[in-house]
mmCIF file of C-alpha atoms in Angstrom:
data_model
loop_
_atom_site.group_PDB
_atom_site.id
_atom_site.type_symbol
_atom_site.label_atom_id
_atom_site.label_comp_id
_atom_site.label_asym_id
_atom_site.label_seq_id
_atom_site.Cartn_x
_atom_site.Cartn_y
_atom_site.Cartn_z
ATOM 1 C CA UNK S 1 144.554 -84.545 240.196
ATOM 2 C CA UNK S 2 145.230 -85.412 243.419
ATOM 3 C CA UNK S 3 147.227 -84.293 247.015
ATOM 4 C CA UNK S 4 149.694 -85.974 248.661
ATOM 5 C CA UNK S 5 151.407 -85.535 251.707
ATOM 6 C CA UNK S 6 154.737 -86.248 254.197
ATOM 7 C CA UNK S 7 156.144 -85.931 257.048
ATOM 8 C CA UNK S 8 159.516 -87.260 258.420
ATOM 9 C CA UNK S 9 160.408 -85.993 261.951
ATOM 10 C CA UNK S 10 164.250 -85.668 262.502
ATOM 11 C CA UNK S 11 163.159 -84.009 266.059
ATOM 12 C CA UNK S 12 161.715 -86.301 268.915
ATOM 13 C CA UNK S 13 160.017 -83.302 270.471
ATOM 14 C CA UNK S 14 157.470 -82.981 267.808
ATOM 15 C CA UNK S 15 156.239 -86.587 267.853
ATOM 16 C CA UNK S 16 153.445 -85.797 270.028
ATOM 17 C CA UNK S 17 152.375 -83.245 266.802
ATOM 18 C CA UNK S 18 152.719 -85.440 264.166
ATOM 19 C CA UNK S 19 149.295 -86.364 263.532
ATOM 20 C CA UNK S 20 147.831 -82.874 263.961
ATOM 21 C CA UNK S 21 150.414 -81.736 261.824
ATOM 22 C CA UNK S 22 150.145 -84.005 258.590
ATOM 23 C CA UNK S 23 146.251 -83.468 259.463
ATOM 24 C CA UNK S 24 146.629 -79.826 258.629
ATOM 25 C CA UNK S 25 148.551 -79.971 255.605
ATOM 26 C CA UNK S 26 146.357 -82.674 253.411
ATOM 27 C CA UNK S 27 143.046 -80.817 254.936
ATOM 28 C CA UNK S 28 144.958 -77.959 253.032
ATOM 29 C CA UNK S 29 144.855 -79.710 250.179
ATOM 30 C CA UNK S 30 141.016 -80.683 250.343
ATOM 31 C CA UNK S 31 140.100 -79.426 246.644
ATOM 32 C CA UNK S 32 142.733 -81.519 244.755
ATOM 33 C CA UNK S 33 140.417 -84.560 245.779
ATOM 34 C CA UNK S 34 136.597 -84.716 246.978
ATOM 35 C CA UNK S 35 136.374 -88.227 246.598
ATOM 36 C CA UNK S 36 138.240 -90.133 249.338
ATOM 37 C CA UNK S 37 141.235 -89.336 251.808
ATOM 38 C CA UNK S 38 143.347 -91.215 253.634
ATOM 39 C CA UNK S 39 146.686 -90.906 256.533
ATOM 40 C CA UNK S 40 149.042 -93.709 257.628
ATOM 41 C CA UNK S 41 150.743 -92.771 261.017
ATOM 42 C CA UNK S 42 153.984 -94.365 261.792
ATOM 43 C CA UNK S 43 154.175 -94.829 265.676
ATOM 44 C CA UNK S 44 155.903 -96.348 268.578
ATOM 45 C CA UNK S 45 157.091 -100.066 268.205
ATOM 46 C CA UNK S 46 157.220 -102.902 270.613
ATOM 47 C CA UNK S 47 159.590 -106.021 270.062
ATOM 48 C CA UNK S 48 156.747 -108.004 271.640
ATOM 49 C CA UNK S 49 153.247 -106.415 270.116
ATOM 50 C CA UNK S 50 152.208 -106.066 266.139
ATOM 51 C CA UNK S 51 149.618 -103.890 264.786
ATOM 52 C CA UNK S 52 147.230 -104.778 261.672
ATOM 53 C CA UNK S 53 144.766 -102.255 260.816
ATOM 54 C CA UNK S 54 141.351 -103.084 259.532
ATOM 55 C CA UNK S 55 137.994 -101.835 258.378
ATOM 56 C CA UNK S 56 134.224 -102.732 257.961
ATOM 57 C CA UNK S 57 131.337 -101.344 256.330
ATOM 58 C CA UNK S 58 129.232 -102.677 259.236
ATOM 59 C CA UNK S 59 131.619 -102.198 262.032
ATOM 60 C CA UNK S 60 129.101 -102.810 265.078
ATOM 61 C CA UNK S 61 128.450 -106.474 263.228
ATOM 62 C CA UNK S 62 132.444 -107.080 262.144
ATOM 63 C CA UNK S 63 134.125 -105.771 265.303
ATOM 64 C CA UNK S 64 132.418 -107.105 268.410
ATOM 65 C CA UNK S 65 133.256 -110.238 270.061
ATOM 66 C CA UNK S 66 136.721 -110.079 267.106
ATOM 67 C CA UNK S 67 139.300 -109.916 269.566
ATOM 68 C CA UNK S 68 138.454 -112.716 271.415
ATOM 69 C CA UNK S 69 136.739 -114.996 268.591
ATOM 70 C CA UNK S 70 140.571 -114.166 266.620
ATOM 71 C CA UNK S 71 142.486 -115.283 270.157
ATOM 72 C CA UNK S 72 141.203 -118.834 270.175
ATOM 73 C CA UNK S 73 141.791 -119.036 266.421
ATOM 74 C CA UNK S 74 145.405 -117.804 266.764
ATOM 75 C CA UNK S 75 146.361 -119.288 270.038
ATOM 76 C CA UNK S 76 147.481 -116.275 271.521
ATOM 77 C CA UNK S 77 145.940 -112.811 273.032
ATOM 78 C CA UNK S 78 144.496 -110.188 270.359
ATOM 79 C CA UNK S 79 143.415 -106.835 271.462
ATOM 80 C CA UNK S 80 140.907 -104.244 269.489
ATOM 81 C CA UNK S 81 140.525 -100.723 269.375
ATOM 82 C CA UNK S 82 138.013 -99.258 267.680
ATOM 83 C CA UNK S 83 137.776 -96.348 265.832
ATOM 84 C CA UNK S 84 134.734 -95.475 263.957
ATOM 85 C CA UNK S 85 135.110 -97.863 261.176
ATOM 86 C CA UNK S 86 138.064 -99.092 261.393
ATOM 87 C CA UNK S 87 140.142 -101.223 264.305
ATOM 88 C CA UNK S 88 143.574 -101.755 265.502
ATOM 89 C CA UNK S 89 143.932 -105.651 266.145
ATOM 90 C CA UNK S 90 147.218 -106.136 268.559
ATOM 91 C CA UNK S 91 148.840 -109.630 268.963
ATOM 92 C CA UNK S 92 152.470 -110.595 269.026
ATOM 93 C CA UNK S 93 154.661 -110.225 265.656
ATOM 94 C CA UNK S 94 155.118 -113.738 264.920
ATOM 95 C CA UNK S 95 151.414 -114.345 264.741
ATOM 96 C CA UNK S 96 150.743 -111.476 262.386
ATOM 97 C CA UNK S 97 150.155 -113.953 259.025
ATOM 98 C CA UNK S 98 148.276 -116.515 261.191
ATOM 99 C CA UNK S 99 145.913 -113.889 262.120
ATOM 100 C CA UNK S 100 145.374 -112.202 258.770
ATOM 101 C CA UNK S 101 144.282 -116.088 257.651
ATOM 102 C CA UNK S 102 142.156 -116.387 260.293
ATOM 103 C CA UNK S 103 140.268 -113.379 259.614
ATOM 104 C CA UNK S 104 139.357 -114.184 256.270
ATOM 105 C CA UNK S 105 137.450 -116.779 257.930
ATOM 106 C CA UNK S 106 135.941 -115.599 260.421
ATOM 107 C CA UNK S 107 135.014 -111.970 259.416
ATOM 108 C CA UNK S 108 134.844 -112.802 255.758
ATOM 109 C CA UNK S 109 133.840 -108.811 254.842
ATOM 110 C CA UNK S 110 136.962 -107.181 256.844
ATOM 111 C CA UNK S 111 139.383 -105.855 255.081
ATOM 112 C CA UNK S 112 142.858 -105.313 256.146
ATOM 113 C CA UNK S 113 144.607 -101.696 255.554
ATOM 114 C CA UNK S 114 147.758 -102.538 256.726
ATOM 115 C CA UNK S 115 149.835 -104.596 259.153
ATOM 116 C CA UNK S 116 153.286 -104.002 260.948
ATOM 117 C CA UNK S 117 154.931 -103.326 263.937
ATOM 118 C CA UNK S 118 154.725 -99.791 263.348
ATOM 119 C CA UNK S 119 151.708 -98.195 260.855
ATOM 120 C CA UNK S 120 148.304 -97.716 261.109
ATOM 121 C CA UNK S 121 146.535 -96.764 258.132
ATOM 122 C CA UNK S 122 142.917 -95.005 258.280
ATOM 123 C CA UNK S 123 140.954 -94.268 255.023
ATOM 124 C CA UNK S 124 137.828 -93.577 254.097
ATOM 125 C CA UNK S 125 135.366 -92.456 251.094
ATOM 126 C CA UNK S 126 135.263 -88.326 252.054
ATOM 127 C CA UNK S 127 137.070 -84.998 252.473
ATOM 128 C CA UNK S 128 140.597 -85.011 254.668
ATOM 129 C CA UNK S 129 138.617 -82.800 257.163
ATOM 130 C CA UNK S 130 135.786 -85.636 257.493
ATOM 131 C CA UNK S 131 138.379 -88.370 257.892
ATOM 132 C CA UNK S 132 140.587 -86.775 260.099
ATOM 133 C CA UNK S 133 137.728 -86.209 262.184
ATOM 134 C CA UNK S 134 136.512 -89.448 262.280
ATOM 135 C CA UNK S 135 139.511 -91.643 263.455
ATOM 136 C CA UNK S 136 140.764 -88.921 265.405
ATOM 137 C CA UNK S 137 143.987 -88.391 263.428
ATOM 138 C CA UNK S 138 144.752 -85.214 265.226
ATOM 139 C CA UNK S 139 145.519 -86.996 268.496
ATOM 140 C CA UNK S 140 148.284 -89.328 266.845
ATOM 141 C CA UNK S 141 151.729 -89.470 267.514
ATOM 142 C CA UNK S 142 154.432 -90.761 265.849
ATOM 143 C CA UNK S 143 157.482 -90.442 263.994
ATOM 144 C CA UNK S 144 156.453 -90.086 260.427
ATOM 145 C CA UNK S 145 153.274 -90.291 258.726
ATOM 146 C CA UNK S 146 152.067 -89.975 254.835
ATOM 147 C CA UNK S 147 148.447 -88.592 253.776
ATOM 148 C CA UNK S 148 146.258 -88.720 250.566
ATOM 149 C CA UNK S 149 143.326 -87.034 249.234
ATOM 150 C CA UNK S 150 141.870 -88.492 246.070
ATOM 151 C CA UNK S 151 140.342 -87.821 242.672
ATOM 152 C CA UNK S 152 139.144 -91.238 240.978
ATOM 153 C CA UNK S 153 140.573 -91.704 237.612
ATOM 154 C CA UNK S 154 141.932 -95.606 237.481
ATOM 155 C CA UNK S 155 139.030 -97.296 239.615
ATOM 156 C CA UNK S 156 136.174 -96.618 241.498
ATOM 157 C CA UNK S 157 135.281 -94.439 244.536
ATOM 158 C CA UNK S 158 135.511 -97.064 247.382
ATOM 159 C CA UNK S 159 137.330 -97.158 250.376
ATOM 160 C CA UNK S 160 139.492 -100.087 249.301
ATOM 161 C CA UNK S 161 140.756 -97.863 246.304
ATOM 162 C CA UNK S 162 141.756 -95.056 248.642
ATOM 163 C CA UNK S 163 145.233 -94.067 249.267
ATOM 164 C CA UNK S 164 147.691 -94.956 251.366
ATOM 165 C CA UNK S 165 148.610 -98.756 249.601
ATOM 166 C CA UNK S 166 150.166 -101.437 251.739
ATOM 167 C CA UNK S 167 151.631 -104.326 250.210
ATOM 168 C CA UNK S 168 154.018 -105.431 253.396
ATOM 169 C CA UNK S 169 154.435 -105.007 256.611
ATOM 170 C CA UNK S 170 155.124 -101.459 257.358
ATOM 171 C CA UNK S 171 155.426 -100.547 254.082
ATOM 172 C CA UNK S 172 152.547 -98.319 252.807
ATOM 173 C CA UNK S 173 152.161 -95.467 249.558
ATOM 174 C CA UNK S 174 151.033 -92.642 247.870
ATOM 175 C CA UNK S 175 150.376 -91.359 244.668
ATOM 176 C CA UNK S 176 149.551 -89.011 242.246
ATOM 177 C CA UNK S 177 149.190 -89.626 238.889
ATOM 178 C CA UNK S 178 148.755 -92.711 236.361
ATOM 179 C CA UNK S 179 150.326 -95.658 235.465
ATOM 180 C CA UNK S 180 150.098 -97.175 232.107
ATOM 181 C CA UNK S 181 152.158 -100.249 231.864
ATOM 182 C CA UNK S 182 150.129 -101.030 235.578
ATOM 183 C CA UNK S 183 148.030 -104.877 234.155
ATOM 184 C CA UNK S 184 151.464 -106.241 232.655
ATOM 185 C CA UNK S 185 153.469 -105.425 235.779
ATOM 186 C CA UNK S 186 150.352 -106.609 238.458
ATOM 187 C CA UNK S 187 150.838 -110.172 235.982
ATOM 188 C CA UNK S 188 154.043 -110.194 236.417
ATOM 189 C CA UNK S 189 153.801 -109.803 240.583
ATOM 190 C CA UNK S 190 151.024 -112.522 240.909
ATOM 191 C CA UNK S 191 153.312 -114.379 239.421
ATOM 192 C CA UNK S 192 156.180 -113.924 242.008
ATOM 193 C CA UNK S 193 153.178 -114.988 244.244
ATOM 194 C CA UNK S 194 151.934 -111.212 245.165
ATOM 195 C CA UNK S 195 148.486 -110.949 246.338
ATOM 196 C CA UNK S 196 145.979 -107.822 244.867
ATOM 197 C CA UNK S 197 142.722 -106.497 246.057
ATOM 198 C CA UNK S 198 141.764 -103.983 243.840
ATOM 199 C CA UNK S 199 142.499 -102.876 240.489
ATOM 200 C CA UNK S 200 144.048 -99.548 241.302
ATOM 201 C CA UNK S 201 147.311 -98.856 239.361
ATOM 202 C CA UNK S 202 148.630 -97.638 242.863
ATOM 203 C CA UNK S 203 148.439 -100.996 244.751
ATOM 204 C CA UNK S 204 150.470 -102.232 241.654
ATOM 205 C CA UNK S 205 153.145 -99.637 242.545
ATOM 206 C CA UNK S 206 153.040 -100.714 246.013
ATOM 207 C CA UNK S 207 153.057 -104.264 246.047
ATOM 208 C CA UNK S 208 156.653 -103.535 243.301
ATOM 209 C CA UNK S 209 158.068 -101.855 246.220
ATOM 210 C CA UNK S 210 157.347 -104.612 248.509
ATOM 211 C CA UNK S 211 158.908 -107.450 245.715
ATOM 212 C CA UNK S 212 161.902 -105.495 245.240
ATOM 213 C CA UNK S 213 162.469 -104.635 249.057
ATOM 214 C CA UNK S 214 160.832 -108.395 249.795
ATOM 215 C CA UNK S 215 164.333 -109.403 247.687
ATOM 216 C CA UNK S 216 167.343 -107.452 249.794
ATOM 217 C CA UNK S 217 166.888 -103.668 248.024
ATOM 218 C CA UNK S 218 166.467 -100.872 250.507
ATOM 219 C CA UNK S 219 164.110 -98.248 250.066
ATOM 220 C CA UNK S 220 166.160 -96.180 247.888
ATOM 221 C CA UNK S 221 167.183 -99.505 245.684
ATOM 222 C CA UNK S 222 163.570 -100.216 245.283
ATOM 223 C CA UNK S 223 162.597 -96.383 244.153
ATOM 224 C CA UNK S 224 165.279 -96.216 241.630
ATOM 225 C CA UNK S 225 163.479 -99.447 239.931
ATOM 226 C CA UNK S 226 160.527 -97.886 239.346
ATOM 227 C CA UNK S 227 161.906 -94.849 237.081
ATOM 228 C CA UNK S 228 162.825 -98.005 234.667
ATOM 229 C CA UNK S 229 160.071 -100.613 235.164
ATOM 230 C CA UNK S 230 156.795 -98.238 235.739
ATOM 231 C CA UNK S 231 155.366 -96.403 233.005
ATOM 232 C CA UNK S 232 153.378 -93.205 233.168
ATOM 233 C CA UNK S 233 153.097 -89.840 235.316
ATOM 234 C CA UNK S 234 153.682 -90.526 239.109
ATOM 235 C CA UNK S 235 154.965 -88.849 242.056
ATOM 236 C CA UNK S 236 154.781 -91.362 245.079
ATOM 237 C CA UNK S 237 155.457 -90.558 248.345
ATOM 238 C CA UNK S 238 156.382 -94.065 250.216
ATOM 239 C CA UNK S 239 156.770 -94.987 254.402
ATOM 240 C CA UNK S 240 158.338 -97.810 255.790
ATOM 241 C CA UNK S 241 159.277 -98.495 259.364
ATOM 242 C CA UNK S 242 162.150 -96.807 259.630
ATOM 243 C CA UNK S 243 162.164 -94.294 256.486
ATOM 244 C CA UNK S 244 160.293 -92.360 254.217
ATOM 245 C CA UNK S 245 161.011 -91.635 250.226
ATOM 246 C CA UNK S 246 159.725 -89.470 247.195
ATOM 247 C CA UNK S 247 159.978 -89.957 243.787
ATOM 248 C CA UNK S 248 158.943 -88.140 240.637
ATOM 249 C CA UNK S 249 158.786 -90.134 237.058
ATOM 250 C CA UNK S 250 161.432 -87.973 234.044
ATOM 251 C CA UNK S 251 159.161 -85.955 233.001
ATOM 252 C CA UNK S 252 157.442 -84.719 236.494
ATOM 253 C CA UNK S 253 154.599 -82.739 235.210
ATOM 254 C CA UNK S 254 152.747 -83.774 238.720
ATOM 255 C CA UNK S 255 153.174 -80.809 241.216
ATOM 256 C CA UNK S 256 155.354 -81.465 244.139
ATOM 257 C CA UNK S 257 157.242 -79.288 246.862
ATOM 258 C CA UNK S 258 159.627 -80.319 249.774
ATOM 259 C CA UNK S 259 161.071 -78.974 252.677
ATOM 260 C CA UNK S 260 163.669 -79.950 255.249
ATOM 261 C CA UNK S 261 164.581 -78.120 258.310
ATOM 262 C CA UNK S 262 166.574 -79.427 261.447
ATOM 263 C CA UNK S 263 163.669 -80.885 263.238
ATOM 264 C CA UNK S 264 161.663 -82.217 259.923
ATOM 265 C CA UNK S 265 161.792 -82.957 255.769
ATOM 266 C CA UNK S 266 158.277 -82.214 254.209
ATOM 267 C CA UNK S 267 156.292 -82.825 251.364
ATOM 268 C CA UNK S 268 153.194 -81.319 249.683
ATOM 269 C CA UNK S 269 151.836 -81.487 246.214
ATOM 270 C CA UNK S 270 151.649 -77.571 246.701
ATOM 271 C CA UNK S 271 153.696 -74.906 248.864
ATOM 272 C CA UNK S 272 150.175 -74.151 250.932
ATOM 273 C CA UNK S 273 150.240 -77.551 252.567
ATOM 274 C CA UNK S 274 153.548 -76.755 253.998
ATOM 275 C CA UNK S 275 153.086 -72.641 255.279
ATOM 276 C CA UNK S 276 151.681 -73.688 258.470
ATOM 277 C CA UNK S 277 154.756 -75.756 259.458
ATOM 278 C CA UNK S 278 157.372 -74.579 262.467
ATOM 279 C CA UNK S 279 160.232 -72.782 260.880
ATOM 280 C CA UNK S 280 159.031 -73.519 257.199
ATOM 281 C CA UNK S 281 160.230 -69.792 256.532
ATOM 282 C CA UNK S 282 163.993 -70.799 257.169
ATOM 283 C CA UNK S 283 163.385 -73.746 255.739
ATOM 284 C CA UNK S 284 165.080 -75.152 252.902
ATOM 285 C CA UNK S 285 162.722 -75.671 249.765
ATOM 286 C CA UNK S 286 163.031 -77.409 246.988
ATOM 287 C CA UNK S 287 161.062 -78.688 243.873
ATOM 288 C CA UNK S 288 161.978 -82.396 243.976
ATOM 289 C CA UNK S 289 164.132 -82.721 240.597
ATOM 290 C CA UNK S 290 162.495 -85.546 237.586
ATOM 291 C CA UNK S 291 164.091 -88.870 237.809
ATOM 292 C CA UNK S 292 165.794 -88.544 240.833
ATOM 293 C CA UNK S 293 165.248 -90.473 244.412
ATOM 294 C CA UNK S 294 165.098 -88.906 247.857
ATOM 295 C CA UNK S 295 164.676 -91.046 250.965
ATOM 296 C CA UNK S 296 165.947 -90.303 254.632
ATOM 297 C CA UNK S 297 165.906 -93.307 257.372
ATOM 298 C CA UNK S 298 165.942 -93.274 261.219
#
């Protein structure tokens, strides 16, 4: 059992809300996972900056003296910004790969949460409330955002096997549920030359998304694969730069709600993460139906 979490914002006047928003409804949700919780905010892009998100377990060690150390590596400026335990590296798009090389070298125990020109991605062994607290997720803005609270049942109770997944850039997901079919499909993506770091089923249904979309399917292409290709009980809730999708396997014994207004579509593993929304009470709501893909794009 787990909660999951979305938010797509059709109205530009609650971007400034966003994170305190999708804050609220996965801390509402707290009890459908003690073991680790995690948000990825989807913010303001620049044609000339790219974001990759990272995180130590010894961040005074990792994180000081990175930015510059990564610059001379790279060959071009890198900015940090710290928070807590994890850091927002900055550098220009086209030297995004170069400087996800480099860092395996030179901060060997950093690991990377996600990378685009869009998402950062904060997650952490702990409750929502403790997480949101800690990277200041409250304070965010943006322009869609997915959150996760977890309850270990494929893998251990690390950071790295916390929710939200990213497999490419700006691409990050959500789950709840359990794959079965999970070590014949991660085979099968190695082979297409797709990296893994953990053994969580959910990285598996990530790093699918990423193939399919990596090969010219859009986001609602790449959803309708999965209802053929992954086997088990899922709901995932999935970002990208531009969009944000839900999907429930045929049989859909996972809870899950939605709700779409004029200024916003929602999603909550229960109604209560959604009652504190503006307007939900004229809101249309709707349990997503088995089988069946919803996405909505900028």
């Amino acid at each position: 059992m787990c909660g999951i979490v979305g938010l797509f914002l059709k109205d530009k006047s609650l971007e400034p809300q966003l994170g305190s928003m999708l804050s609220q409804m996965l801390i509402s949700l707290s009890d459908r996972g003690p073991d680790s919780a995690g948000i990825a905010i989807y913010g303001a892009t620049s044609k000339n900056e790219a974001k990759i998100t990272i995180q130590s377990a010894k961040p005074e060690r990792d994180f000081h003296g990175l930015d510059a150390e990564l610059a001379k590596a790279i060959g071009a400026p890198v900015s940090i910004a710290v928070k807590s335990t994890h850091a927002v590296l900055r550098t220009a798009p086209y030297k995004v790969d170069t400087a996800r090389e480099a860092l395996q070298s030179i901060r060997p125990d950093v690991r990377i949460m996600g990378a685009g020109e869009a998402v950062e991605i904060y997650k952490e062994v702990g409750l929502p409330e403790a997480v949101v607290d800690r990277f200041d997720v409250r304070s965010m803005t943006g322009t869609h955002g997915i959150g996760h609270t977890r309850m270990a049942t494929e893998s251990a109770v690390t950071t790295m096997g916390a929710h939200p997944f990213s497999t490419g850039a700006d691409q990050c997901l959500v789950h709840n549920g359990s794959l079965s079919n999970h070590n014949n499909v991660r085979r099968e993506l190695r082979r297409e030359g797709m990296t893994f770091e953990t053994e969580n089923d959910t990285e598996v249904a990530a790093a699918y998304l990423s193939s399919h979309m990596a090969h010219g399917k859009n986001l609602g292409e790449a959803l309708e694969g999965t209802l053929s290709d992954l086997d088990g009980f899922f709901t995932f809730v999935v970002g990208t730069k531009n969009g944000f999708g839900v999907v429930r396997d045929p049989i859909a014994c996972k809870p899950a709600v939605m709700a779409e207004t004029d200024q916003y579509v929602a999603f909550g593993s229960e109604y209560r993460a959604l009652t504190k929304l503006p307007g939900i009470d004229n809101a249309r709501v709707w349990e997503p139906e088995p089988a069946t893909v919803y996405f909505w794009e900028h």
